[in-house]
């Protein structure tokens, strides 16, 4: 009511009134109900709808409690509740429950819908006027964002003139002006309630009450994030396609949102942004973990400043200390829509974001390093088994700190507790030699260490005799790809959480982020070894990330551990991430060429792979077309020195006489591979040797040729003929 209203209006008969138009209705007055058909039937379709809505309503216990407190009254009880949240989050359903609760207490209810209420203050005042007729009235104003320009008038000119016992609930997409909360006059009288998505247990109950089969719950909850409208649309979609639709088919075991669900969500949640540039900003915001103004400027130009300001104003956008991000269901709907509508545009957006994030990881200051890595890794959240192993908790939930000497007692205590005394001795050994490799994690406000990890950088053959895990790593390196000058390996030797150990958690997220970041930034890294408890939990994820289990396990403290290895020399990390992008987006070529054949570094083969390729190359030395397909054409021997593979093979054969007793091997190899005997029996006759003797000489020749080639492959020197000018 406005202060200019006639005082007599305040003294009118206190009874609910029914008004049509003006966006206002009144509930709970049987005299206003009209019964069609049988005059003895007092049940209406509206009653049935109301009962169904009540039965399907879940959650919101805290909001109902606070509304009940307002109904109870008292000097400290709030008089106005302000609900705010994105579209479809359940504000209208909650208002209906408030109406039901008020009716149970025989309190008159006045409802005003902002979509149909008058747009001017005088007309809106007329719509809410019935609430002034009874101090026990409950005024419910829905969809207030459509009349947001009236907020100042509502709080300054209207609500103060309602009777003191009136309870008002305002619901809109945006929170009230912060100045309202700062006004001491409203302190204690105004209760602001953000309405958020349902908790997972509430979401499951919601789906059960809608008849959705339990096997579908996980996928639906993952997509919707517990958003009620999204849950309702998904539930309706399963009814139309599942067995309950009348179609005789088995229940589905997975679920993905159809385009009708996605379109409906975007229409309700996002509406129609002002321009294509605003759509582009939303697409960036959906794909990036956190969107900042510099990120938008980097991808969208100088308009990024204006677009960032617009994003901050949207009710479905959350603001953090690092930037903004959309609510889960908005993110998922925008992502799914863009991937369906413009797959090439989605791939281009991902590529540009990946390049931006990679640059940030490479240049980030220590305090921002892990955040930059987490944002890079978030781009791959739908890849492989990421959802099973990463949680992407809000950054800052866990502190990652450099190791200090006073951390040593708790670090060793955790090692003994979770892995045994032998592991603690290994940790003490590495602490003494590489304390800078250790990090500790803390969960504020607690002061105790919640976990710790170590990323060791090792030159040959550091720790081999002191740590059995390092010994296994070095044995693998010897067999499958020895280090070259200036190279080193890295070993994620420990990752120990106090409560969760090596299971997904905020602490483990930071450990995994550091692994990726260190790999991306290390230009001289040859091998990475990640050490995990050998219980199978991480196998699928690490295999998908091309971390292969080594042959030997290590047992210590009654537990078995396995090392997962990757040689980064054939393909640098940025190229590997680009390949993972292609796999994730389904844009990888059907028959991709080896990485080395596309330019860049030489192909790095294990010793076993090198040996097999060399044997094949010798057999096809006189057939150029077949030799051109051999993997050794991309080896260091060939590419680094621009030497044809055939020349490398001939030079290795001609070096045999330099080996002790190598003349016989040389003659056998020349007959078999260079001179072109039709059969081995013919080659033996040409050399005047028994066939068994020739076979023995040839086998020795092949082994010596492979050894010669392997030595030059490892040390990087060109394999030239004896007497030729060489830098060896």
XYZ file of C-alpha atoms in Angstrom:
728
model
C 0.000 0.000 0.000
C 1.155 3.506 -0.706
C 1.256 6.090 2.112
C -1.148 8.189 0.029
C -3.961 5.642 0.328
C -6.955 6.567 2.373
C -6.628 5.409 5.978
C -10.090 3.928 5.692
C -8.658 1.335 3.333
C -6.650 -0.051 6.239
C -9.775 -0.553 8.311
C -11.825 -2.410 5.770
C -13.196 -5.867 6.569
C -10.253 -8.243 6.917
C -11.153 -11.085 4.561
C -9.530 -12.515 1.470
C -10.869 -11.209 -1.807
C -10.863 -12.855 -5.184
C -9.712 -10.741 -8.101
C -9.327 -11.664 -11.722
C -6.839 -9.877 -13.914
C -4.052 -7.802 -12.402
C -2.124 -11.063 -11.921
C -3.710 -11.786 -8.520
C -5.649 -14.758 -7.206
C -6.788 -15.806 -3.755
C -6.649 -19.356 -2.451
C -8.538 -21.259 0.176
C -12.007 -19.729 -0.084
C -14.541 -22.510 -0.887
C -17.154 -19.899 -1.716
C -15.150 -18.937 -4.741
C -15.100 -22.465 -6.188
C -17.487 -23.508 -8.962
C -18.323 -27.187 -9.308
C -19.145 -28.520 -12.751
C -21.272 -31.603 -13.368
C -22.537 -33.397 -10.305
C -23.328 -30.707 -7.670
C -22.521 -33.213 -4.906
C -18.978 -33.691 -6.215
C -16.714 -31.310 -4.320
C -13.454 -32.525 -5.958
C -12.200 -30.442 -8.871
C -9.473 -30.952 -11.401
C -7.575 -28.232 -9.593
C -7.735 -30.302 -6.396
C -6.253 -33.289 -8.198
C -3.494 -31.159 -9.713
C -2.694 -29.730 -6.299
C -2.534 -33.188 -4.716
C -0.203 -34.458 -7.452
C 2.102 -31.471 -7.051
C 2.222 -31.987 -3.299
C 3.042 -35.676 -3.714
C 5.875 -34.988 -6.171
C 7.425 -32.127 -4.185
C 10.763 -32.982 -2.558
C 13.362 -31.167 -0.515
C 13.371 -27.481 0.492
C 13.250 -28.310 4.194
C 15.283 -25.249 5.197
C 13.143 -22.858 3.139
C 9.943 -24.330 4.603
C 11.376 -24.032 8.107
C 12.205 -20.359 7.627
C 8.772 -19.648 6.163
C 7.200 -21.408 9.149
C 9.218 -19.169 11.447
C 7.823 -16.140 9.632
C 4.270 -17.491 10.026
C 4.857 -18.032 13.736
C 5.474 -14.305 14.087
C 7.151 -12.798 17.085
C 9.273 -9.665 17.360
C 12.360 -11.302 15.826
C 10.599 -13.163 13.021
C 11.136 -11.880 9.461
C 8.231 -10.204 7.734
C 9.552 -10.468 4.181
C 11.265 -13.451 2.546
C 13.024 -12.855 -0.763
C 13.632 -16.008 -2.832
C 16.025 -15.748 -5.749
C 17.468 -18.246 -8.196
C 17.657 -19.073 -11.900
C 14.604 -19.986 -13.935
C 13.201 -23.450 -13.380
C 14.958 -23.964 -10.060
C 11.641 -24.417 -8.259
C 10.724 -20.993 -6.870
C 7.100 -21.181 -8.082
C 6.686 -24.704 -6.710
C 8.051 -23.515 -3.388
C 5.631 -20.594 -3.322
C 2.796 -23.054 -3.855
C 3.987 -25.056 -0.846
C 4.081 -21.819 1.133
C 0.470 -21.213 0.086
C -0.508 -24.702 1.231
C 1.246 -24.194 4.586
C -0.525 -20.876 5.084
C -3.921 -22.381 4.253
C -3.365 -25.137 6.816
C -3.107 -22.345 9.395
C -6.255 -20.709 8.017
C -4.314 -17.661 6.879
C -5.643 -15.864 3.795
C -3.303 -16.004 0.820
C -2.911 -13.375 -1.882
C -0.859 -14.345 -4.918
C 0.529 -11.948 -7.512
C 2.313 -13.084 -10.690
C 4.840 -10.607 -12.031
C 4.277 -11.808 -15.581
C 0.686 -10.563 -15.622
C 0.657 -7.927 -12.875
C 0.483 -4.258 -13.951
C 3.792 -2.692 -14.859
C 3.224 0.601 -13.046
C 3.323 1.225 -9.315
C -0.348 2.265 -9.080
C -1.603 -0.866 -10.843
C 0.747 -3.159 -8.895
C -0.402 -1.526 -5.680
C -3.982 -2.341 -6.611
C -3.008 -6.009 -7.160
C -1.463 -6.417 -3.694
C -4.114 -4.299 -1.880
C -6.160 -7.318 -0.618
C -3.207 -8.249 1.592
C -3.760 -5.040 3.556
C -7.206 -6.121 4.715
C -6.092 -8.753 7.214
C -2.944 -8.674 9.391
C -2.810 -12.474 9.066
C -2.603 -12.321 5.267
C 0.228 -13.968 3.340
C 1.293 -12.125 0.186
C 3.158 -14.231 -2.404
C 4.726 -12.354 -5.348
C 6.142 -14.616 -8.065
C 8.321 -13.875 -11.124
C 9.316 -10.500 -9.702
C 12.181 -10.188 -12.205
C 9.535 -9.101 -14.737
C 8.694 -6.171 -12.465
C 12.166 -5.595 -11.065
C 11.990 -1.881 -11.855
C 9.466 -1.634 -9.014
C 11.835 -2.998 -6.351
C 12.593 0.351 -4.736
C 8.926 1.299 -4.724
C 7.972 -2.134 -3.306
C 10.325 -1.865 -0.331
C 9.964 1.867 0.290
C 6.354 2.620 -0.590
C 4.324 -0.582 -0.543
C 5.454 -3.192 1.989
C 5.951 -0.755 4.907
C 2.213 0.041 4.811
C 1.021 -3.548 5.179
C -0.163 -4.646 8.643
C 2.703 -5.781 10.870
C 1.485 -9.386 10.967
C 1.480 -9.769 7.182
C 4.059 -12.194 5.771
C 5.323 -11.376 2.277
C 7.352 -13.654 0.021
C 8.928 -12.222 -3.128
C 10.443 -14.625 -5.676
C 12.579 -13.606 -8.634
C 15.641 -14.576 -10.595
C 17.835 -11.840 -9.159
C 18.719 -11.132 -5.553
C 17.513 -7.838 -4.083
C 19.653 -4.740 -4.373
C 22.592 -5.060 -1.900
C 21.620 -1.663 -0.529
C 18.494 -3.334 0.819
C 20.565 -5.706 2.941
C 22.713 -2.844 4.157
C 19.698 -0.875 5.386
C 19.581 -1.335 9.180
C 15.813 -0.750 9.126
C 15.328 -4.043 7.277
C 17.748 -6.019 9.419
C 15.860 -8.931 10.951
C 12.748 -8.163 8.905
C 14.106 -9.281 5.519
C 15.277 -12.870 5.001
C 17.006 -13.455 1.635
C 16.975 -17.106 0.499
C 18.860 -18.340 -2.560
C 16.970 -21.244 -4.150
C 19.457 -23.751 -5.535
C 19.401 -27.166 -7.172
C 18.267 -30.220 -5.244
C 20.780 -32.323 -3.371
C 21.645 -35.679 -5.030
C 19.468 -37.680 -2.626
C 16.576 -35.282 -3.212
C 17.105 -35.533 -6.974
C 16.919 -39.326 -6.816
C 13.712 -39.120 -4.786
C 12.305 -36.667 -7.345
C 13.011 -39.146 -10.164
C 11.606 -42.090 -8.216
C 8.367 -40.220 -7.617
C 8.195 -39.500 -11.357
C 8.604 -43.195 -12.165
C 12.082 -42.934 -13.711
C 13.966 -46.291 -13.654
C 16.865 -46.268 -11.215
C 19.516 -47.250 -13.829
C 18.913 -43.868 -15.484
C 19.320 -41.777 -12.351
C 23.078 -41.308 -12.493
C 23.129 -39.990 -16.059
C 20.131 -37.727 -15.500
C 21.538 -36.287 -12.276
C 24.934 -35.760 -13.915
C 23.360 -33.728 -16.704
C 20.831 -31.788 -14.654
C 22.912 -31.129 -11.551
C 19.691 -31.513 -9.549
C 17.941 -28.627 -11.343
C 14.186 -29.305 -10.886
C 12.996 -28.169 -14.325
C 15.713 -30.201 -16.011
C 14.793 -33.200 -13.856
C 11.132 -32.817 -14.777
C 11.889 -32.564 -18.506
C 14.191 -35.584 -18.339
C 11.566 -37.570 -16.431
C 8.938 -36.672 -19.023
C 11.306 -37.723 -21.811
C 11.814 -41.149 -20.245
C 8.057 -41.613 -19.994
C 7.701 -40.943 -23.717
C 10.477 -43.336 -24.737
C 10.553 -46.000 -22.025
C 8.460 -49.088 -21.293
C 5.976 -47.033 -19.315
C 5.012 -45.252 -22.549
C 3.205 -48.399 -23.663
C 6.003 -49.470 -25.993
C 7.060 -53.058 -25.335
C 10.809 -52.548 -24.940
C 13.340 -53.147 -22.179
C 14.219 -50.365 -19.803
C 17.120 -48.228 -20.960
C 20.404 -48.502 -19.117
C 21.720 -45.047 -20.025
C 20.285 -41.661 -20.821
C 21.249 -38.590 -22.810
C 19.183 -35.426 -23.191
C 17.306 -35.061 -26.451
C 17.308 -31.812 -28.348
C 13.748 -31.113 -27.199
C 14.926 -31.193 -23.569
C 17.937 -29.003 -24.321
C 15.894 -26.476 -26.303
C 13.285 -26.241 -23.542
C 15.955 -25.697 -20.902
C 17.708 -22.966 -22.856
C 14.406 -21.252 -23.534
C 13.470 -21.260 -19.836
C 16.897 -20.693 -18.312
C 18.738 -18.452 -20.753
C 16.058 -16.934 -22.945
C 17.294 -14.932 -25.936
C 20.622 -13.110 -25.354
C 20.878 -9.638 -26.923
C 23.282 -10.547 -29.754
C 25.463 -13.232 -31.313
C 28.394 -11.859 -29.314
C 26.478 -12.511 -26.095
C 25.773 -16.078 -27.273
C 29.504 -16.495 -27.926
C 30.297 -15.278 -24.409
C 27.858 -17.841 -22.995
C 29.483 -20.616 -25.041
C 32.922 -19.663 -23.743
C 31.578 -19.510 -20.196
C 30.008 -22.963 -20.577
C 33.174 -24.641 -21.859
C 35.704 -22.958 -19.563
C 35.874 -23.871 -15.890
C 36.040 -20.230 -14.773
C 35.587 -17.292 -17.144
C 37.460 -14.068 -16.509
C 37.461 -10.784 -18.378
C 40.982 -11.423 -19.782
C 39.805 -14.799 -21.119
C 36.858 -13.207 -22.919
C 39.098 -10.486 -24.345
C 41.570 -13.087 -25.593
C 38.857 -15.046 -27.406
C 36.309 -12.367 -28.333
C 38.300 -9.149 -28.566
C 37.843 -5.857 -26.733
C 34.099 -6.406 -26.400
C 35.071 -8.982 -23.779
C 34.863 -6.285 -21.077
C 31.238 -5.467 -21.891
C 30.321 -9.137 -22.284
C 31.874 -10.036 -18.938
C 29.818 -7.322 -17.228
C 26.690 -8.736 -18.885
C 27.492 -12.282 -17.752
C 27.816 -11.159 -14.135
C 24.254 -9.826 -14.206
C 22.646 -13.080 -15.340
C 20.776 -15.048 -12.633
C 22.154 -18.388 -13.854
C 25.758 -17.216 -13.491
C 27.733 -17.660 -10.259
C 30.513 -15.245 -9.272
C 33.725 -16.487 -7.640
C 37.004 -14.868 -6.639
C 38.552 -16.019 -9.935
C 35.697 -15.153 -12.319
C 32.242 -16.446 -13.236
C 30.719 -19.780 -14.213
C 27.191 -20.948 -15.120
C 25.007 -23.235 -13.056
C 25.646 -26.877 -13.910
C 22.514 -27.466 -15.930
C 23.024 -24.259 -17.945
C 26.582 -25.326 -18.697
C 25.498 -28.778 -19.816
C 22.629 -27.469 -21.943
C 24.795 -24.851 -23.680
C 27.537 -27.408 -24.320
C 25.145 -30.010 -25.706
C 23.384 -27.431 -27.873
C 26.600 -26.117 -29.441
C 28.006 -29.599 -30.067
C 24.777 -30.592 -31.830
C 24.178 -27.309 -33.657
C 27.750 -26.489 -34.738
C 30.262 -29.326 -34.184
C 33.014 -27.467 -36.040
C 32.394 -24.347 -33.969
C 32.569 -26.393 -30.771
C 35.872 -27.966 -31.864
C 37.272 -24.533 -32.744
C 36.232 -23.126 -29.362
C 37.859 -26.046 -27.560
C 41.084 -25.629 -29.535
C 41.330 -21.900 -28.845
C 40.628 -22.420 -25.155
C 43.215 -25.208 -24.976
C 45.862 -22.988 -26.529
C 45.017 -20.153 -24.143
C 45.121 -22.457 -21.113
C 48.403 -24.051 -22.218
C 50.012 -20.620 -22.419
C 48.722 -19.808 -18.942
C 50.159 -23.033 -17.524
C 53.520 -22.221 -19.096
C 53.664 -18.690 -17.708
C 51.650 -18.905 -14.474
C 53.230 -17.690 -11.265
C 53.608 -20.374 -8.574
C 50.552 -19.108 -6.688
C 48.336 -19.526 -9.783
C 49.993 -22.575 -11.317
C 47.569 -25.243 -10.070
C 44.527 -23.130 -10.843
C 45.772 -22.741 -14.444
C 46.334 -26.499 -14.745
C 42.909 -27.283 -13.300
C 41.279 -25.006 -15.873
C 43.201 -26.742 -18.667
C 42.228 -30.192 -17.411
C 38.587 -29.127 -17.057
C 38.386 -28.869 -20.855
C 38.738 -32.674 -20.894
C 36.101 -33.383 -18.247
C 34.041 -35.504 -20.676
C 37.051 -37.456 -21.912
C 37.426 -41.094 -20.913
C 36.985 -41.651 -17.200
C 37.554 -38.074 -16.002
C 34.166 -37.924 -14.288
C 35.108 -40.976 -12.201
C 38.426 -39.590 -11.009
C 38.050 -35.788 -10.834
C 35.625 -33.700 -8.840
C 36.643 -30.151 -9.837
C 35.884 -28.760 -6.407
C 35.976 -24.961 -6.131
C 39.567 -23.786 -6.348
C 40.798 -22.663 -2.953
C 38.917 -25.339 -1.036
C 42.316 -26.996 -0.495
C 45.624 -25.185 -0.031
C 48.689 -26.602 -1.774
C 51.839 -25.576 0.100
C 55.580 -26.117 -0.411
C 57.171 -28.568 1.989
C 58.908 -27.103 5.043
C 61.252 -28.938 7.407
C 58.664 -28.785 10.201
C 56.332 -30.841 7.989
C 58.676 -33.859 8.125
C 57.154 -35.584 11.206
C 53.597 -35.560 9.829
C 54.740 -36.525 6.315
C 56.598 -39.579 7.605
C 53.792 -40.421 10.033
C 51.259 -40.460 7.185
C 53.593 -42.596 5.079
C 53.958 -45.156 7.879
C 50.243 -45.132 8.636
C 49.049 -45.636 5.033
C 51.950 -47.484 3.387
C 54.210 -48.928 6.093
C 57.703 -48.429 7.484
C 59.555 -49.213 4.243
C 57.628 -46.518 2.418
C 58.401 -44.063 5.217
C 62.122 -44.859 4.866
C 61.917 -44.190 1.126
C 60.123 -40.912 1.815
C 62.831 -39.877 4.289
C 65.503 -40.695 1.692
C 63.881 -38.477 -0.943
C 63.071 -35.713 1.557
C 66.776 -35.436 2.313
C 67.688 -35.196 -1.388
C 64.778 -33.406 -3.070
C 62.703 -31.513 -0.480
C 61.580 -29.127 -3.232
C 59.778 -32.037 -4.924
C 57.333 -32.404 -1.999
C 54.030 -30.559 -1.521
C 51.596 -30.684 1.395
C 47.864 -30.036 1.257
C 45.729 -28.390 3.919
C 41.935 -27.919 4.083
C 41.172 -24.574 5.772
C 40.306 -23.675 8.419
C 41.963 -26.833 9.792
C 45.683 -26.439 10.365
C 46.733 -30.087 10.105
C 48.139 -31.621 6.913
C 45.405 -33.348 4.899
C 47.772 -34.998 2.430
C 51.091 -34.783 0.664
C 52.713 -35.782 -2.597
C 56.090 -35.831 -4.338
C 57.073 -35.221 -7.968
C 60.686 -36.386 -8.242
C 62.966 -35.413 -11.138
C 65.701 -38.025 -11.506
C 68.879 -38.293 -13.518
C 70.268 -41.755 -14.242
C 70.193 -43.764 -11.951
C 69.094 -41.775 -8.909
C 67.742 -43.797 -5.991
C 68.020 -47.158 -7.714
C 69.704 -48.895 -4.791
C 67.745 -47.110 -2.034
C 64.149 -47.220 -3.320
C 62.737 -50.422 -4.869
C 60.154 -48.374 -6.774
C 62.885 -46.291 -8.406
C 64.739 -49.509 -9.256
C 61.738 -50.780 -11.239
C 61.485 -47.458 -13.073
C 65.144 -47.489 -14.074
C 64.951 -51.101 -15.243
C 62.036 -50.146 -17.481
C 64.011 -47.226 -18.898
C 67.002 -49.470 -19.686
C 64.839 -51.958 -21.534
C 62.484 -49.632 -23.376
C 64.176 -46.290 -23.999
C 67.426 -45.211 -22.324
C 67.984 -41.551 -21.569
C 69.864 -39.341 -23.990
C 72.092 -36.414 -23.108
C 70.313 -33.783 -21.005
C 67.207 -35.866 -20.373
C 65.676 -37.011 -17.084
C 62.669 -38.926 -15.809
C 59.933 -37.810 -13.415
C 58.269 -40.038 -10.853
C 55.029 -39.284 -9.022
C 56.334 -41.338 -6.147
C 53.879 -40.540 -3.342
C 50.294 -39.247 -3.119
C 48.920 -39.850 0.345
C 45.641 -38.361 1.596
C 44.882 -38.553 5.291
C 41.316 -39.787 4.903
C 40.800 -40.793 1.272
C 44.355 -41.950 0.500
C 44.436 -42.251 -3.332
C 40.727 -41.943 -4.008
C 39.100 -38.912 -5.710
C 38.955 -35.932 -3.369
C 39.816 -32.228 -3.345
C 43.337 -33.202 -2.246
C 43.737 -35.751 -5.046
C 42.490 -33.228 -7.606
C 45.448 -30.974 -6.803
C 47.876 -33.899 -6.981
C 46.611 -34.844 -10.457
C 46.705 -31.227 -11.619
C 50.335 -30.923 -10.560
C 51.250 -34.056 -12.522
C 49.789 -32.640 -15.738
C 51.281 -29.203 -15.164
C 54.772 -30.537 -14.523
C 54.584 -32.676 -17.680
C 53.454 -29.713 -19.796
C 56.218 -27.414 -18.517
C 59.149 -29.849 -18.582
C 60.929 -29.648 -21.951
C 63.641 -32.219 -21.096
C 61.332 -34.870 -19.715
C 61.877 -38.336 -21.197
C 59.740 -40.656 -19.052
C 56.964 -40.171 -16.516
C 56.203 -42.841 -13.911
C 53.060 -42.619 -11.756
C 53.058 -44.953 -8.753
C 49.678 -46.209 -7.552
C 48.393 -48.847 -5.132
C 47.804 -51.865 -7.382
C 44.080 -52.265 -6.639
C 42.800 -51.535 -10.142
C 41.010 -48.280 -9.327
C 43.183 -46.041 -11.524
C 43.911 -48.524 -14.315
C 41.263 -47.448 -16.819
C 41.899 -43.748 -16.305
C 45.682 -44.010 -16.614
C 45.493 -46.303 -19.638
C 43.191 -43.808 -21.311
C 45.838 -41.150 -20.607
C 48.434 -43.392 -22.334
C 50.156 -44.301 -19.064
C 51.039 -47.970 -19.509
C 51.604 -50.346 -16.588
C 55.149 -51.672 -16.378
C 55.740 -55.399 -16.187
C 57.009 -55.519 -12.595
C 55.050 -54.640 -9.463
C 56.565 -53.664 -6.116
C 55.406 -55.006 -2.762
C 56.041 -52.954 0.351
C 54.271 -52.712 3.703
C 51.948 -55.566 2.744
C 50.655 -53.701 -0.311
C 51.452 -54.046 -3.990
C 52.232 -50.982 -6.115
C 52.328 -50.597 -9.869
C 54.146 -48.039 -11.979
C 52.405 -46.511 -14.994
C 54.879 -45.239 -17.579
C 54.879 -42.906 -20.568
C 57.739 -41.878 -22.863
C 57.138 -38.246 -23.887
C 59.890 -38.017 -26.510
C 57.895 -39.301 -29.505
C 55.133 -36.774 -28.929
C 55.340 -33.645 -26.748
C 52.577 -32.942 -24.236
C 50.916 -30.169 -26.262
C 50.681 -32.463 -29.296
C 49.374 -35.254 -27.069
C 46.658 -32.959 -25.711
C 45.688 -31.990 -29.256
C 45.349 -35.687 -30.097
C 43.199 -36.196 -27.006
C 41.024 -33.333 -28.201
C 40.492 -35.056 -31.534
C 39.589 -38.311 -29.786
C 37.181 -36.603 -27.403
C 35.448 -34.614 -30.135
C 35.427 -37.476 -32.613
C 37.507 -35.511 -35.122
C 40.582 -37.762 -35.212
C 41.527 -38.902 -38.768
C 40.446 -42.424 -39.653
C 44.015 -43.546 -40.348
C 46.328 -41.015 -38.724
C 49.988 -41.005 -39.707
C 52.553 -41.558 -36.962
C 53.342 -38.387 -35.039
C 56.895 -38.253 -36.351
C 55.744 -38.563 -39.957
C 53.848 -35.311 -39.526
C 57.000 -33.392 -38.727
C 58.599 -32.548 -35.397
C 60.643 -34.923 -33.268
C 61.812 -38.346 -34.337
C 59.800 -41.409 -33.410
C 60.963 -42.963 -30.141
C 60.748 -46.770 -30.150
C 61.279 -49.169 -27.292
C 64.159 -51.592 -27.658
C 61.745 -54.407 -28.473
C 59.977 -52.279 -31.100
C 63.297 -51.146 -32.541
C 64.548 -54.727 -32.781
C 61.416 -55.925 -34.563
C 61.547 -53.008 -36.999
C 65.265 -53.565 -37.728
C 64.727 -57.258 -38.486
C 61.909 -56.353 -40.865
C 64.034 -53.653 -42.507
C 66.882 -56.072 -43.204
C 64.476 -58.536 -44.840
C 63.071 -55.822 -47.137
C 66.332 -53.954 -47.828
C 66.168 -54.752 -51.551
C 62.482 -53.814 -51.875
C 62.258 -49.975 -51.567
C 58.448 -49.822 -51.529
C 58.234 -52.123 -48.529
C 61.203 -50.518 -46.801
C 59.465 -47.132 -47.055
C 56.743 -48.429 -44.710
C 59.154 -49.453 -41.954
C 58.853 -47.507 -38.658
C 62.614 -46.905 -38.653
C 62.162 -44.361 -41.444
C 61.082 -41.981 -38.644
C 63.776 -43.027 -36.177
C 66.427 -40.691 -34.836
C 68.989 -42.514 -36.991
C 67.182 -41.453 -40.130
C 65.478 -38.148 -39.363
C 68.106 -36.401 -37.267
C 70.869 -36.971 -39.820
C 68.726 -36.883 -42.979
C 70.092 -40.299 -43.944
C 67.943 -42.766 -45.932
C 67.084 -45.941 -44.052
C 68.709 -48.085 -46.749
C 72.008 -46.234 -46.219
C 71.766 -46.726 -42.457
C 71.320 -50.471 -42.951
C 74.188 -50.747 -45.461
C 76.465 -48.753 -43.147
C 75.630 -50.990 -40.192
C 76.414 -54.090 -42.271
C 79.755 -52.625 -43.409
C 80.717 -51.922 -39.785
C 80.512 -55.607 -38.885
C 84.172 -56.334 -39.689
C 85.138 -53.808 -37.005
C 83.491 -56.057 -34.417
C 85.541 -58.847 -32.872
C 85.050 -61.902 -35.060
C 82.756 -59.871 -37.260
C 84.150 -60.878 -40.672
C 82.095 -64.069 -40.810
C 78.971 -62.172 -39.782
C 79.700 -59.567 -42.450
C 79.967 -62.161 -45.209
C 76.695 -63.818 -44.125
C 74.825 -60.500 -43.979
C 76.133 -59.368 -47.376
C 74.981 -62.635 -48.974
C 71.556 -62.537 -47.335
C 70.629 -58.852 -47.498
C 72.805 -57.071 -50.071
C 73.835 -59.507 -52.795
C 70.399 -61.056 -52.965
C 70.727 -64.801 -52.799
C 67.423 -66.406 -53.732
C 67.361 -68.592 -50.615
C 69.432 -69.106 -47.503
C 70.553 -72.474 -48.891
C 71.826 -70.694 -52.009
C 73.668 -68.142 -49.865
C 75.317 -70.945 -47.882
C 76.462 -72.674 -51.074
C 77.859 -69.387 -52.436
C 79.914 -68.954 -49.256
C 80.948 -72.633 -49.190
C 79.482 -73.147 -45.744
C 77.321 -75.853 -44.240
C 73.769 -74.574 -43.984
C 73.732 -74.795 -40.153
C 76.994 -72.828 -39.944
C 75.656 -70.167 -42.280
C 72.498 -69.874 -40.183
C 74.604 -69.396 -37.057
C 76.714 -66.680 -38.702
C 73.626 -64.914 -40.065
C 71.873 -64.900 -36.667
C 74.971 -63.387 -35.072
C 75.134 -60.804 -37.871
C 71.539 -59.707 -37.315
C 72.068 -59.308 -33.577
C 75.269 -57.296 -34.127
C 73.654 -55.060 -36.760
C 70.757 -54.286 -34.407
C 73.182 -53.536 -31.551
C 75.162 -51.153 -33.768
C 72.039 -49.342 -34.910
C 70.620 -49.148 -31.375
C 73.828 -47.614 -29.980
C 73.708 -44.864 -32.590
C 69.991 -44.368 -32.047
C 70.552 -43.783 -28.327
C 73.666 -41.609 -28.432
C 72.486 -39.580 -31.398
C 75.594 -39.986 -33.593
C 75.210 -40.681 -37.331
C 75.848 -44.260 -38.452
C 78.415 -43.888 -41.264
C 80.567 -46.428 -43.103
C 84.036 -47.109 -41.754
C 86.470 -44.525 -43.107
C 83.763 -41.937 -43.865
C 84.141 -38.518 -42.202
C 82.336 -38.643 -38.855
C 81.941 -36.540 -35.769
C 81.854 -39.672 -33.602
